[in-house]
PDB file of C-alpha atoms and ligand atoms in Angstrom:
ATOM      1  CA  MET A 166     -54.230 -34.654  57.687  1.00 72.00           C
ATOM      2  CA  GLY A 167     -51.135 -36.626  58.574  1.00 91.00           C
ATOM      3  CA  ARG A 168     -49.241 -36.767  61.826  1.00 96.00           C
ATOM      4  CA  LYS A 169     -46.204 -34.633  62.497  1.00 98.00           C
ATOM      5  CA  LEU A 170     -44.180 -35.689  65.567  1.00 98.00           C
ATOM      6  CA  CYS A 171     -40.843 -35.070  67.098  1.00 98.00           C
ATOM      7  CA  VAL A 172     -39.040 -37.120  69.639  1.00 98.00           C
ATOM      8  CA  ILE A 173     -37.224 -34.872  72.117  1.00 98.00           C
ATOM      9  CA  ASN A 174     -35.468 -34.887  75.454  1.00 97.00           C
ATOM     10  CA  GLN A 175     -32.295 -32.869  76.072  1.00 95.00           C
ATOM     11  CA  LYS A 176     -30.968 -35.663  78.221  1.00 95.00           C
ATOM     12  CA  GLY A 177     -28.561 -37.747  76.073  1.00 95.00           C
ATOM     13  CA  GLY A 178     -29.019 -41.432  75.449  1.00 96.00           C
ATOM     14  CA  VAL A 179     -32.553 -41.955  76.498  1.00 96.00           C
ATOM     15  CA  GLY A 180     -33.640 -43.753  73.389  1.00 98.00           C
ATOM     16  CA  LYS A 181     -34.704 -40.842  71.097  1.00 98.00           C
ATOM     17  CA  THR A 182     -33.020 -42.173  67.883  1.00 98.00           C
ATOM     18  CA  THR A 183     -33.880 -45.786  68.622  1.00 98.00           C
ATOM     19  CA  SER A 184     -37.563 -44.601  69.074  1.00 98.00           C
ATOM     20  CA  VAL A 185     -37.709 -42.547  65.867  1.00 98.00           C
ATOM     21  CA  MET A 186     -36.181 -45.433  63.789  1.00 98.00           C
ATOM     22  CA  ASN A 187     -38.382 -48.135  65.123  1.00 98.00           C
ATOM     23  CA  ILE A 188     -41.579 -46.178  65.450  1.00 98.00           C
ATOM     24  CA  GLY A 189     -40.940 -45.132  61.849  1.00 98.00           C
ATOM     25  CA  ILE A 190     -40.681 -48.673  60.628  1.00 97.00           C
ATOM     26  CA  GLY A 191     -43.619 -49.721  62.788  1.00 97.00           C
ATOM     27  CA  MET A 192     -45.764 -47.049  61.222  1.00 97.00           C
ATOM     28  CA  LYS A 193     -44.546 -48.012  57.758  1.00 97.00           C
ATOM     29  CA  ASN A 194     -45.472 -51.651  58.530  1.00 96.00           C
ATOM     30  CA  ALA A 195     -48.893 -50.377  59.565  1.00 95.00           C
ATOM     31  CA  GLY A 196     -49.368 -49.031  55.959  1.00 96.00           C
ATOM     32  CA  LYS A 197     -48.333 -45.367  56.577  1.00 97.00           C
ATOM     33  CA  ARG A 198     -46.251 -43.388  54.275  1.00 98.00           C
ATOM     34  CA  VAL A 199     -43.426 -42.280  56.517  1.00 98.00           C
ATOM     35  CA  LEU A 200     -40.827 -39.619  56.448  1.00 98.00           C
ATOM     36  CA  LEU A 201     -38.036 -39.528  59.086  1.00 98.00           C
ATOM     37  CA  ILE A 202     -35.953 -36.403  59.641  1.00 98.00           C
ATOM     38  CA  ASP A 203     -32.557 -36.600  61.379  1.00 98.00           C
ATOM     39  CA  LEU A 204     -32.297 -33.164  63.072  1.00 98.00           C
ATOM     40  CA  ASP A 205     -29.206 -34.127  65.107  1.00 98.00           C
ATOM     41  CA  PRO A 206     -25.619 -33.242  64.038  1.00 98.00           C
ATOM     42  CA  GLN A 207     -24.499 -36.486  65.599  1.00 98.00           C
ATOM     43  CA  ALA A 208     -26.345 -38.155  62.716  1.00 98.00           C
ATOM     44  CA  ASN A 209     -27.111 -41.304  64.652  1.00 98.00           C
ATOM     45  CA  LEU A 210     -30.322 -41.868  62.784  1.00 98.00           C
ATOM     46  CA  THR A 211     -28.686 -41.553  59.398  1.00 98.00           C
ATOM     47  CA  SER A 212     -25.883 -44.042  60.318  1.00 97.00           C
ATOM     48  CA  ALA A 213     -28.313 -46.376  62.118  1.00 97.00           C
ATOM     49  CA  LEU A 214     -30.208 -46.810  58.816  1.00 97.00           C
ATOM     50  CA  GLY A 215     -26.939 -47.798  57.044  1.00 96.00           C
ATOM     51  CA  PHE A 216     -25.973 -44.453  55.485  1.00 97.00           C
ATOM     52  CA  GLN A 217     -22.642 -42.673  55.864  1.00 97.00           C
ATOM     53  CA  PRO A 218     -23.191 -39.172  56.965  1.00 98.00           C
ATOM     54  CA  GLN A 219     -19.870 -37.758  55.799  1.00 97.00           C
ATOM     55  CA  GLN A 220     -20.419 -38.902  52.233  1.00 97.00           C
ATOM     56  CA  LEU A 221     -23.688 -37.003  51.853  1.00 97.00           C
ATOM     57  CA  GLU A 222     -23.759 -33.862  49.715  1.00 94.00           C
ATOM     58  CA  SER A 223     -27.220 -32.755  50.669  1.00 97.00           C
ATOM     59  CA  THR A 224     -28.496 -32.924  54.188  1.00 98.00           C
ATOM     60  CA  VAL A 225     -31.354 -31.653  56.344  1.00 98.00           C
ATOM     61  CA  TYR A 226     -29.396 -28.509  56.763  1.00 98.00           C
ATOM     62  CA  GLU A 227     -29.296 -27.539  53.115  1.00 98.00           C
ATOM     63  CA  TRP A 228     -32.970 -28.672  52.766  1.00 98.00           C
ATOM     64  CA  MET A 229     -34.037 -26.397  55.662  1.00 98.00           C
ATOM     65  CA  LYS A 230     -32.244 -23.406  54.135  1.00 97.00           C
ATOM     66  CA  GLY A 231     -33.992 -23.982  50.809  1.00 97.00           C
ATOM     67  CA  GLU A 232     -30.683 -24.797  49.015  1.00 97.00           C
ATOM     68  CA  THR A 233     -31.605 -28.320  47.873  1.00 98.00           C
ATOM     69  CA  SER A 234     -34.838 -30.050  46.981  1.00 98.00           C
ATOM     70  CA  PHE A 235     -36.519 -33.042  48.749  1.00 98.00           C
ATOM     71  CA  GLU A 236     -35.671 -35.225  45.890  1.00 98.00           C
ATOM     72  CA  ASP A 237     -31.948 -34.354  45.976  1.00 98.00           C
ATOM     73  CA  THR A 238     -31.847 -34.815  49.825  1.00 98.00           C
ATOM     74  CA  ALA A 239     -34.180 -37.779  50.776  1.00 98.00           C
ATOM     75  CA  LEU A 240     -32.758 -41.244  50.978  1.00 98.00           C
ATOM     76  CA  GLU A 241     -34.815 -44.465  50.870  1.00 98.00           C
ATOM     77  CA  TYR A 242     -34.778 -47.132  53.535  1.00 96.00           C
ATOM     78  CA  GLN A 243     -37.204 -50.111  53.116  1.00 94.00           C
ATOM     79  CA  GLY A 244     -39.994 -48.065  51.632  1.00 95.00           C
ATOM     80  CA  LEU A 245     -39.710 -45.089  54.073  1.00 97.00           C
ATOM     81  CA  TYR A 246     -37.814 -41.880  53.375  1.00 98.00           C
ATOM     82  CA  LEU A 247     -35.083 -40.213  55.396  1.00 98.00           C
ATOM     83  CA  ILE A 248     -33.894 -36.706  55.348  1.00 98.00           C
ATOM     84  CA  PRO A 249     -30.268 -37.338  56.674  1.00 98.00           C
ATOM     85  CA  SER A 250     -28.039 -35.236  58.676  1.00 98.00           C
ATOM     86  CA  ASN A 251     -24.274 -34.858  59.211  1.00 97.00           C
ATOM     87  CA  VAL A 252     -22.014 -32.879  61.482  1.00 98.00           C
ATOM     88  CA  GLU A 253     -22.209 -29.709  59.416  1.00 97.00           C
ATOM     89  CA  LEU A 254     -25.659 -29.224  61.031  1.00 98.00           C
ATOM     90  CA  SER A 255     -23.816 -28.260  64.270  1.00 97.00           C
ATOM     91  CA  ALA A 256     -23.118 -24.900  62.643  1.00 96.00           C
ATOM     92  CA  ALA A 257     -26.831 -24.026  62.536  1.00 96.00           C
ATOM     93  CA  ASP A 258     -27.078 -22.263  65.918  1.00 94.00           C
ATOM     94  CA  ILE A 259     -24.234 -19.804  64.973  1.00 95.00           C
ATOM     95  CA  GLU A 260     -24.785 -19.498  61.315  1.00 96.00           C
ATOM     96  CA  LEU A 261     -28.449 -18.806  61.532  1.00 96.00           C
ATOM     97  CA  SER A 262     -28.417 -16.607  64.609  1.00 94.00           C
ATOM     98  CA  GLN A 263     -29.134 -13.385  62.587  1.00 95.00           C
ATOM     99  CA  VAL A 264     -31.571 -14.914  60.098  1.00 95.00           C
ATOM    100  CA  THR A 265     -35.149 -13.706  60.445  1.00 95.00           C
ATOM    101  CA  GLY A 266     -37.698 -16.525  60.861  1.00 96.00           C
ATOM    102  CA  ARG A 267     -34.816 -18.956  61.783  1.00 97.00           C
ATOM    103  CA  GLU A 268     -37.286 -21.049  63.901  1.00 97.00           C
ATOM    104  CA  LEU A 269     -39.487 -21.554  60.914  1.00 97.00           C
ATOM    105  CA  LEU A 270     -36.993 -23.057  58.432  1.00 98.00           C
ATOM    106  CA  LEU A 271     -37.870 -26.730  58.944  1.00 98.00           C
ATOM    107  CA  LYS A 272     -41.563 -26.062  58.935  1.00 98.00           C
ATOM    108  CA  LYS A 273     -41.406 -24.299  55.646  1.00 98.00           C
ATOM    109  CA  ALA A 274     -39.318 -27.258  54.135  1.00 98.00           C
ATOM    110  CA  MET A 275     -41.770 -29.728  55.432  1.00 98.00           C
ATOM    111  CA  ASP A 276     -44.838 -27.811  54.231  1.00 97.00           C
ATOM    112  CA  GLY A 277     -43.657 -28.618  50.651  1.00 97.00           C
ATOM    113  CA  VAL A 278     -43.935 -32.396  51.208  1.00 97.00           C
ATOM    114  CA  LEU A 279     -46.884 -32.795  53.687  1.00 97.00           C
ATOM    115  CA  ASP A 280     -49.169 -34.282  50.989  1.00 96.00           C
ATOM    116  CA  ARG A 281     -46.756 -37.119  50.378  1.00 97.00           C
ATOM    117  CA  PHE A 282     -46.692 -38.529  53.914  1.00 98.00           C
ATOM    118  CA  ASP A 283     -48.983 -39.781  56.579  1.00 97.00           C
ATOM    119  CA  CYS A 284     -46.478 -39.613  59.306  1.00 97.00           C
ATOM    120  CA  ILE A 285     -43.362 -37.331  59.619  1.00 98.00           C
ATOM    121  CA  LEU A 286     -41.098 -38.076  62.615  1.00 98.00           C
ATOM    122  CA  ILE A 287     -38.216 -35.851  63.679  1.00 98.00           C
ATOM    123  CA  ASP A 288     -35.242 -37.035  65.643  1.00 98.00           C
ATOM    124  CA  CYS A 289     -33.827 -34.250  67.903  1.00 98.00           C
ATOM    125  CA  SER A 290     -30.481 -33.810  69.311  1.00 98.00           C
ATOM    126  CA  PRO A 291     -29.915 -33.730  73.126  1.00 97.00           C
ATOM    127  CA  THR A 292     -29.912 -29.872  73.240  1.00 95.00           C
ATOM    128  CA  LEU A 293     -32.632 -27.330  73.496  1.00 94.00           C
ATOM    129  CA  GLY A 294     -31.352 -24.838  70.960  1.00 95.00           C
ATOM    130  CA  LEU A 295     -32.334 -23.489  67.593  1.00 97.00           C
ATOM    131  CA  LEU A 296     -32.743 -26.951  66.050  1.00 98.00           C
ATOM    132  CA  ALA A 297     -35.199 -28.033  68.844  1.00 97.00           C
ATOM    133  CA  LEU A 298     -37.140 -24.844  68.308  1.00 97.00           C
ATOM    134  CA  ASN A 299     -37.346 -25.627  64.578  1.00 98.00           C
ATOM    135  CA  ALA A 300     -38.641 -29.136  65.501  1.00 98.00           C
ATOM    136  CA  LEU A 301     -41.158 -27.736  68.053  1.00 98.00           C
ATOM    137  CA  THR A 302     -42.440 -25.224  65.477  1.00 98.00           C
ATOM    138  CA  ALA A 303     -42.847 -27.834  62.720  1.00 98.00           C
ATOM    139  CA  VAL A 304     -44.809 -30.544  64.497  1.00 98.00           C
ATOM    140  CA  HIS A 305     -48.135 -31.047  66.258  1.00 97.00           C
ATOM    141  CA  GLU A 306     -47.002 -33.715  68.749  1.00 97.00           C
ATOM    142  CA  VAL A 307     -44.107 -34.213  70.936  1.00 98.00           C
ATOM    143  CA  LEU A 308     -43.022 -37.680  72.168  1.00 98.00           C
ATOM    144  CA  VAL A 309     -40.816 -37.635  75.180  1.00 97.00           C
ATOM    145  CA  PRO A 310     -38.772 -40.719  75.954  1.00 98.00           C
ATOM    146  CA  ILE A 311     -37.692 -41.038  79.568  1.00 96.00           C
ATOM    147  CA  GLN A 312     -35.240 -43.665  81.014  1.00 95.00           C
ATOM    148  CA  PRO A 313     -36.526 -44.578  84.502  1.00 93.00           C
ATOM    149  CA  GLU A 314     -33.411 -43.547  86.369  1.00 88.00           C
ATOM    150  CA  TYR A 315     -32.958 -41.626  89.540  1.00 79.00           C
ATOM    151  CA  LEU A 316     -34.379 -38.037  89.266  1.00 70.00           C
ATOM    152  CA  PRO A 317     -35.145 -37.894  85.575  1.00 68.00           C
ATOM    153  CA  LEU A 318     -37.828 -35.427  86.195  1.00 78.00           C
ATOM    154  CA  GLU A 319     -35.900 -32.334  86.901  1.00 81.00           C
ATOM    155  CA  GLY A 320     -34.678 -32.127  83.294  1.00 89.00           C
ATOM    156  CA  VAL A 321     -38.123 -33.162  82.099  1.00 92.00           C
ATOM    157  CA  SER A 322     -39.801 -30.290  83.787  1.00 91.00           C
ATOM    158  CA  TYR A 323     -37.389 -27.844  82.068  1.00 92.00           C
ATOM    159  CA  LEU A 324     -38.280 -29.587  78.808  1.00 95.00           C
ATOM    160  CA  MET A 325     -41.935 -29.149  79.467  1.00 95.00           C
ATOM    161  CA  ARG A 326     -41.485 -25.480  80.083  1.00 94.00           C
ATOM    162  CA  THR A 327     -39.677 -25.199  76.764  1.00 95.00           C
ATOM    163  CA  ILE A 328     -42.432 -26.975  74.981  1.00 97.00           C
ATOM    164  CA  GLU A 329     -45.056 -24.575  76.670  1.00 96.00           C
ATOM    165  CA  LEU A 330     -42.908 -21.517  75.572  1.00 95.00           C
ATOM    166  CA  ALA A 331     -42.707 -22.894  71.978  1.00 96.00           C
ATOM    167  CA  GLN A 332     -46.553 -23.517  72.080  1.00 97.00           C
ATOM    168  CA  GLN A 333     -47.197 -19.832  73.187  1.00 97.00           C
ATOM    169  CA  ARG A 334     -44.723 -18.057  70.889  1.00 95.00           C
ATOM    170  CA  LEU A 335     -44.211 -20.259  67.857  1.00 96.00           C
ATOM    171  CA  ASN A 336     -46.837 -23.039  67.395  1.00 97.00           C
ATOM    172  CA  HIS A 337     -50.331 -22.904  68.961  1.00 97.00           C
ATOM    173  CA  ASP A 338     -51.079 -26.319  67.826  1.00 94.00           C
ATOM    174  CA  LEU A 339     -48.259 -28.061  69.722  1.00 97.00           C
ATOM    175  CA  LYS A 340     -49.176 -30.819  72.099  1.00 96.00           C
ATOM    176  CA  VAL A 341     -47.399 -33.340  74.267  1.00 96.00           C
ATOM    177  CA  GLY A 342     -48.473 -36.526  72.371  1.00 95.00           C
ATOM    178  CA  GLY A 343     -47.109 -38.818  75.089  1.00 97.00           C
ATOM    179  CA  VAL A 344     -44.335 -39.975  77.340  1.00 97.00           C
ATOM    180  CA  ILE A 345     -42.403 -43.233  76.561  1.00 98.00           C
ATOM    181  CA  VAL A 346     -40.634 -45.130  79.256  1.00 98.00           C
ATOM    182  CA  THR A 347     -37.501 -46.527  77.608  1.00 98.00           C
ATOM    183  CA  ARG A 348     -34.899 -49.196  78.658  1.00 97.00           C
ATOM    184  CA  TYR A 349     -37.237 -50.468  81.341  1.00 97.00           C
ATOM    185  CA  ASP A 350     -36.224 -53.371  83.499  1.00 97.00           C
ATOM    186  CA  GLY A 351     -39.193 -54.478  85.642  1.00 93.00           C
ATOM    187  CA  ARG A 352     -36.901 -56.474  87.975  1.00 95.00           C
ATOM    188  CA  ARG A 353     -35.348 -53.310  89.205  1.00 94.00           C
ATOM    189  CA  ASN A 354     -37.126 -51.641  92.160  1.00 94.00           C
ATOM    190  CA  LEU A 355     -35.717 -48.345  91.114  1.00 93.00           C
ATOM    191  CA  HIS A 356     -37.370 -48.596  87.767  1.00 94.00           C
ATOM    192  CA  ARG A 357     -40.721 -49.444  89.162  1.00 94.00           C
ATOM    193  CA  GLU A 358     -40.495 -46.594  91.658  1.00 93.00           C
ATOM    194  CA  VAL A 359     -39.425 -44.059  89.024  1.00 93.00           C
ATOM    195  CA  VAL A 360     -42.257 -45.216  86.744  1.00 95.00           C
ATOM    196  CA  ASP A 361     -44.738 -44.656  89.463  1.00 94.00           C
ATOM    197  CA  ILE A 362     -43.447 -41.022  89.849  1.00 93.00           C
ATOM    198  CA  ILE A 363     -43.592 -40.531  86.082  1.00 93.00           C
ATOM    199  CA  ARG A 364     -47.283 -41.947  86.052  1.00 95.00           C
ATOM    200  CA  THR A 365     -48.278 -39.499  88.870  1.00 93.00           C
ATOM    201  CA  HIS A 366     -46.778 -36.685  87.020  1.00 92.00           C
ATOM    202  CA  PHE A 367     -47.967 -37.374  83.437  1.00 94.00           C
ATOM    203  CA  GLU A 368     -51.159 -39.497  84.108  1.00 94.00           C
ATOM    204  CA  ASP A 369     -52.643 -40.553  80.773  1.00 93.00           C
ATOM    205  CA  LYS A 370     -49.917 -38.956  78.700  1.00 96.00           C
ATOM    206  CA  LEU A 371     -47.754 -41.981  79.721  1.00 97.00           C
ATOM    207  CA  PHE A 372     -47.973 -44.754  77.074  1.00 98.00           C
ATOM    208  CA  ASN A 373     -49.052 -48.107  78.490  1.00 97.00           C
ATOM    209  CA  THR A 374     -46.365 -49.818  76.481  1.00 98.00           C
ATOM    210  CA  PHE A 375     -42.843 -49.616  78.114  1.00 98.00           C
ATOM    211  CA  ILE A 376     -39.861 -50.220  75.930  1.00 98.00           C
ATOM    212  CA  ARG A 377     -37.879 -52.721  77.820  1.00 98.00           C
ATOM    213  CA  ASN A 378     -34.109 -52.954  77.953  1.00 98.00           C
ATOM    214  CA  ASN A 379     -33.245 -55.165  75.084  1.00 98.00           C
ATOM    215  CA  VAL A 380     -29.830 -55.986  73.719  1.00 98.00           C
ATOM    216  CA  ALA A 381     -31.158 -56.451  70.162  1.00 98.00           C
ATOM    217  CA  LEU A 382     -32.265 -52.795  70.165  1.00 98.00           C
ATOM    218  CA  ALA A 383     -28.737 -51.709  70.965  1.00 98.00           C
ATOM    219  CA  GLU A 384     -27.154 -54.135  68.329  1.00 98.00           C
ATOM    220  CA  ALA A 385     -29.431 -53.375  65.377  1.00 97.00           C
ATOM    221  CA  PRO A 386     -27.898 -49.923  64.464  1.00 96.00           C
ATOM    222  CA  SER A 387     -24.437 -51.363  64.092  1.00 96.00           C
ATOM    223  CA  TYR A 388     -25.917 -53.464  61.264  1.00 96.00           C
ATOM    224  CA  GLY A 389     -27.662 -50.520  59.719  1.00 95.00           C
ATOM    225  CA  LYS A 390     -31.014 -52.170  60.525  1.00 96.00           C
ATOM    226  CA  ASP A 391     -34.250 -51.508  62.440  1.00 97.00           C
ATOM    227  CA  ILE A 392     -35.352 -53.891  64.976  1.00 98.00           C
ATOM    228  CA  PHE A 393     -38.109 -55.491  62.863  1.00 98.00           C
ATOM    229  CA  THR A 394     -35.579 -56.422  60.207  1.00 97.00           C
ATOM    230  CA  TYR A 395     -32.749 -57.360  62.658  1.00 98.00           C
ATOM    231  CA  LYS A 396     -34.647 -59.446  65.197  1.00 98.00           C
ATOM    232  CA  PRO A 397     -38.357 -59.497  64.483  1.00 98.00           C
ATOM    233  CA  ASP A 398     -38.925 -61.862  67.453  1.00 98.00           C
ATOM    234  CA  SER A 399     -37.143 -59.725  70.049  1.00 98.00           C
ATOM    235  CA  ASN A 400     -38.816 -57.869  72.960  1.00 98.00           C
ATOM    236  CA  GLY A 401     -37.658 -54.719  71.281  1.00 98.00           C
ATOM    237  CA  ALA A 402     -39.646 -55.464  68.171  1.00 98.00           C
ATOM    238  CA  GLN A 403     -42.737 -56.466  70.186  1.00 98.00           C
ATOM    239  CA  ASP A 404     -42.564 -53.337  72.309  1.00 98.00           C
ATOM    240  CA  TYR A 405     -42.095 -50.840  69.408  1.00 98.00           C
ATOM    241  CA  GLU A 406     -44.954 -52.664  67.521  1.00 98.00           C
ATOM    242  CA  ALA A 407     -47.212 -52.267  70.592  1.00 98.00           C
ATOM    243  CA  LEU A 408     -46.184 -48.625  71.042  1.00 98.00           C
ATOM    244  CA  CYS A 409     -46.972 -47.831  67.391  1.00 97.00           C
ATOM    245  CA  LYS A 410     -50.465 -49.235  67.885  1.00 96.00           C
ATOM    246  CA  GLU A 411     -50.942 -46.968  70.828  1.00 97.00           C
ATOM    247  CA  ILE A 412     -49.679 -43.962  68.973  1.00 97.00           C
ATOM    248  CA  LEU A 413     -52.015 -44.660  66.052  1.00 95.00           C
ATOM    249  CA  MET A 414     -54.946 -44.940  68.418  1.00 93.00           C
ATOM    250  CA  ARG A 415     -54.140 -41.628  70.168  1.00 87.00           C
ATOM    251  CA  GLU A 416     -55.049 -39.241  67.461  1.00 73.00           C
ATOM    252  CA  VAL A 417     -54.424 -35.785  68.924  1.00 58.00           C
ATOM    253  CA  VAL A 418     -57.319 -33.418  68.846  1.00 48.00           C
TER     254      VAL A 418
HETATM  255  N1  ATP B 505     -34.590 -50.338  74.935  1.00 73.42           N
HETATM  256  C1  ATP B 505     -33.254 -50.403  74.823  1.00 73.42           C
HETATM  257  N2  ATP B 505     -32.509 -51.389  75.277  1.00 73.42           N
HETATM  258  C2  ATP B 505     -31.151 -51.496  75.145  1.00 73.42           C
HETATM  259  N3  ATP B 505     -30.452 -50.482  74.563  1.00 73.42           N
HETATM  260  C3  ATP B 505     -31.051 -49.417  74.153  1.00 73.42           C
HETATM  261  C4  ATP B 505     -32.537 -49.291  74.191  1.00 73.42           C
HETATM  262  N4  ATP B 505     -32.870 -48.049  73.726  1.00 73.42           N
HETATM  263  C5  ATP B 505     -31.653 -47.547  73.301  1.00 73.42           C
HETATM  264  N5  ATP B 505     -30.585 -48.305  73.554  1.00 73.42           N
HETATM  265  C6  ATP B 505     -29.173 -47.924  73.371  1.00 73.42           C
HETATM  266  O1  ATP B 505     -28.842 -46.939  74.229  1.00 73.42           O
HETATM  267  C7  ATP B 505     -28.035 -45.953  73.490  1.00 73.42           C
HETATM  268  C8  ATP B 505     -28.761 -44.635  73.393  1.00 73.42           C
HETATM  269  O2  ATP B 505     -29.927 -44.710  72.601  1.00 73.42           O
HETATM  270  P1  ATP B 505     -30.308 -43.661  71.476  1.00 73.42           P
HETATM  271  O3  ATP B 505     -29.077 -43.388  70.718  1.00 73.42           O
HETATM  272  O4  ATP B 505     -31.561 -44.059  70.917  1.00 73.42           O
HETATM  273  O5  ATP B 505     -30.552 -42.519  72.505  1.00 73.42           O
HETATM  274  P2  ATP B 505     -30.700 -40.969  72.086  1.00 73.42           P
HETATM  275  O6  ATP B 505     -31.598 -40.337  73.162  1.00 73.42           O
HETATM  276  O7  ATP B 505     -31.069 -40.769  70.762  1.00 73.42           O
HETATM  277  O8  ATP B 505     -29.135 -40.398  72.281  1.00 73.42           O
HETATM  278  P3  ATP B 505     -28.627 -38.915  72.053  1.00 73.42           P
HETATM  279  O9  ATP B 505     -29.135 -38.084  73.113  1.00 73.42           O
HETATM  280  O10 ATP B 505     -27.102 -38.985  72.044  1.00 73.42           O
HETATM  281  O11 ATP B 505     -29.180 -38.515  70.598  1.00 73.42           O
HETATM  282  C9  ATP B 505     -27.780 -46.627  72.213  1.00 73.42           C
HETATM  283  O12 ATP B 505     -26.559 -47.334  72.173  1.00 73.42           O
HETATM  284  C10 ATP B 505     -29.025 -47.490  71.945  1.00 73.42           C
HETATM  285  O13 ATP B 505     -28.686 -48.508  71.027  1.00 73.42           O
HETATM  286 MG1   MG B 506     -30.035 -39.666  69.245  1.00 73.42          MG
END
């Protein structure tokens, strides 16, 4: 059976989209058949891979609602597939508020394509609303990126409670697959201290690979490229490659 993961943290700008994009390509480079799903109305993943969200007729929102097929929605980027998003997805919370089974829509859409992929990776928006619940219902593993800034853990414990609730009520198979330290700068005392706190808290859930602060990672999306294509020799490419190896080694039970 393939892997189904979502990258989630309701804190903005912690590296969710950067991680989805580059873990996705890393997995593809490791020979996996990869599907990325942009579940954020900001559509940063869609634009980072070089597509123009506003020009798309069919997005994740129509696909979730069963209004369009996978074939009519998925886009191809370097041998992997993307279910794109655009701003219209921001209507989901309100438009779907009366729909029965509204937390299950993404899972149902994904069930139809599971046999085509070894790895499905969902990029979540920085909110814990209906879309996040759809992601948490559809996957087995949650990856949580954390930027080692002051007091990041308050928000993270709220996220962990949400994950537990989703596990109890919607998806018994759900597990925290791992915590990823992002934008790490080992020269900063604060980063080292916060990472120690994160390690005490999450123990072996913390990946050994830290994603270092790396300007190429920030530049690549504006060229519509992943880090392995944009700067294969960068720290960013090295870190995401090492992280992919760890994720592949950590099969969840
Ligand atoms: N390791 C890194 N080094 C340098 N810049 C980074 C790194 N990771 C991410 N960035 C940059 O930080 C910004 C936020 O990253 P990203 O968009 O991945 O975060 P996000 O969690 O998806 O944000 P949002 O919550 O808005 O969806 C982007 O400009 C990105 O290019
Ligand atoms: Mg994002």
